[in-house]
Every structure is written in C-alpha cells, then in structure tokens.
GROMACS .gro file of C-alpha atoms in nm:
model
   85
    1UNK     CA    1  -0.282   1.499  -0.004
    2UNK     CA    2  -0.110   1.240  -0.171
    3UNK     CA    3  -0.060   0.848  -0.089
    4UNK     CA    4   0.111   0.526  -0.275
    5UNK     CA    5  -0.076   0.204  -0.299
    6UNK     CA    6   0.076  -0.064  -0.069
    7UNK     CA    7  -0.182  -0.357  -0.103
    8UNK     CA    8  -0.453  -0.425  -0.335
    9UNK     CA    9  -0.731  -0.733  -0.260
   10UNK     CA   10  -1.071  -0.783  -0.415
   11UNK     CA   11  -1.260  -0.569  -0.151
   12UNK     CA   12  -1.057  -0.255  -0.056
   13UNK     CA   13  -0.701  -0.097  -0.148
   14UNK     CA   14  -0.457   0.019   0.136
   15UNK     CA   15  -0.269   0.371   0.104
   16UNK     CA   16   0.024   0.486   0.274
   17UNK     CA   17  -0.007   0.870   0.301
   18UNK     CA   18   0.340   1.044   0.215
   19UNK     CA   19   0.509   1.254   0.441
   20UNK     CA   20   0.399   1.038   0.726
   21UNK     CA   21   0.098   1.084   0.753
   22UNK     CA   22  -0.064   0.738   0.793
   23UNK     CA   23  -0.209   0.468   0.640
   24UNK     CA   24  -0.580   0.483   0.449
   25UNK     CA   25  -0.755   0.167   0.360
   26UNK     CA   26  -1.123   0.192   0.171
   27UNK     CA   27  -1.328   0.003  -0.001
   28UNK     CA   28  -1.245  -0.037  -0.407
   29UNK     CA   29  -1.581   0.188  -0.470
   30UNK     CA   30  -1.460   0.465  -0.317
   31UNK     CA   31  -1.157   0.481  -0.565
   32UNK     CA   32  -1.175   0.706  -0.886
   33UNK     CA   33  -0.932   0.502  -1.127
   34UNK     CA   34  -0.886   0.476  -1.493
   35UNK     CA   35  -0.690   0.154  -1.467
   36UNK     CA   36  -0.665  -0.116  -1.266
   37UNK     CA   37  -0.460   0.011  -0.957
   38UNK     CA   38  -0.133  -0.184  -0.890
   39UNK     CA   39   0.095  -0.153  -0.613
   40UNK     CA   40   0.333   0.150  -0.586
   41UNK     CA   41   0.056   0.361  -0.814
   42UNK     CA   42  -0.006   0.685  -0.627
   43UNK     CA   43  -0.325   0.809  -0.572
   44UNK     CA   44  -0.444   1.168  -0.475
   45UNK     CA   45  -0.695   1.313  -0.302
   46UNK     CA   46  -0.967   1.559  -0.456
   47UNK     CA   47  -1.233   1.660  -0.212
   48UNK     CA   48  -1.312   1.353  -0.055
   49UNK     CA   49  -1.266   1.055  -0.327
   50UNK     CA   50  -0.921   0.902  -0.410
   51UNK     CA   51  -0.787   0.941  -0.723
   52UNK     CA   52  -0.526   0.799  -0.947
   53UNK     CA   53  -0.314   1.024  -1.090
   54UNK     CA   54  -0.137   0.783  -1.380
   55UNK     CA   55  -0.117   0.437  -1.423
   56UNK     CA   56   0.241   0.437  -1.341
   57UNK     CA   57   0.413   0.262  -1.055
   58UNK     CA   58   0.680   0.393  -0.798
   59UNK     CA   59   0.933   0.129  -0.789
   60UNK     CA   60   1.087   0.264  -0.495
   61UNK     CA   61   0.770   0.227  -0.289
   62UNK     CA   62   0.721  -0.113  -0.384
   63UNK     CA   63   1.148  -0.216  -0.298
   64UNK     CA   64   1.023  -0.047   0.049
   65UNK     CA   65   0.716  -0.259   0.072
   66UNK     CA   66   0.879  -0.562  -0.062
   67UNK     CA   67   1.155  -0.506   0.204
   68UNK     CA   68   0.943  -0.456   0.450
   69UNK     CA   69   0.753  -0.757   0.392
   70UNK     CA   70   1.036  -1.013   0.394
   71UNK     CA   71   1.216  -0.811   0.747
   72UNK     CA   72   0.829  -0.892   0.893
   73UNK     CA   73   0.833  -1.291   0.776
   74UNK     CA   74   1.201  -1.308   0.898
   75UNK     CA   75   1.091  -1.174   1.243
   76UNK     CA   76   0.768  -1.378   1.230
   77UNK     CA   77   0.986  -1.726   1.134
   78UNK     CA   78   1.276  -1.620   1.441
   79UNK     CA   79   0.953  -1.578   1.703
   80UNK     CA   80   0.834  -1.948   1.588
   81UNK     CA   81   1.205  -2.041   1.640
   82UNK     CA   82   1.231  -1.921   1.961
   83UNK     CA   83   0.870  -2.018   2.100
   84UNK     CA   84   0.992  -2.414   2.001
   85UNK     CA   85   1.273  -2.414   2.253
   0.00000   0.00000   0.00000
C-alpha cells in the first residue's frame, strides 16, 4: 500500500492513501525516513511501519493539495460573506 504526504507538523504527518483509499495520519515516530519528509513525498507501507521510498516529491500531488487548499479558503471566506448579511 502506497500513500503521498499531504501535511507535515512537528507531531505527526498526514497520508493520503492512493487509489482512494483514505487518509492516514500518525505520529512522526512511527515513520521510517531517511530524510526529512516534505509534502508530495510518497511513503509505503512494509508490514506495519511507513516508509519513504525516496526523498523525491510528486509535484502533481502537491498542485492537487495546493488547489485544494485555496477552493477550501475561497468557500470558507464566501460562508463569512454570506453569514454578515
């Protein structure tokens, strides 16, 4: 099973699964990485622990996310918009 990396904080790193599957979020610990892990890395899953597979990063994953991210503020500033009148 494989995932990409959608958000990375001090505590824990989020996963979206491919082939929609879900989304995984765990504590940094459980993560098996040789580098730092970055947004749009993917990560893959060997018995039970996370692993990176390579340090590089999916730039189409992280257009998605970005998109995704600015449709969610847009809707979040037209609700505020809305709740004023």
């Amino acid at each position: 099973m494989e995932g990409v990396v959608v958000d990375v904080d001090d505590c824990s790193i989020s996963v979206d699964l491919k082939g929609r599957l879900g989304f995984f979020k765990a504590p940094r610990r459980m993560f098996i990485c040789d580098t730092e892990p970055k947004v749009g890395q993917e990560f893959g899953w060997n018995m039970s622990f996370p692993e990176q597979l390579g340090p590089e990063i999916n730039d189409k994953y992280v257009s998605n996310i970005e998109k995704e991210r600015r449709k969610q503020e847009e809707m979040r500033i037209r609700l505020d918009d809305n709740k004023e009148v």
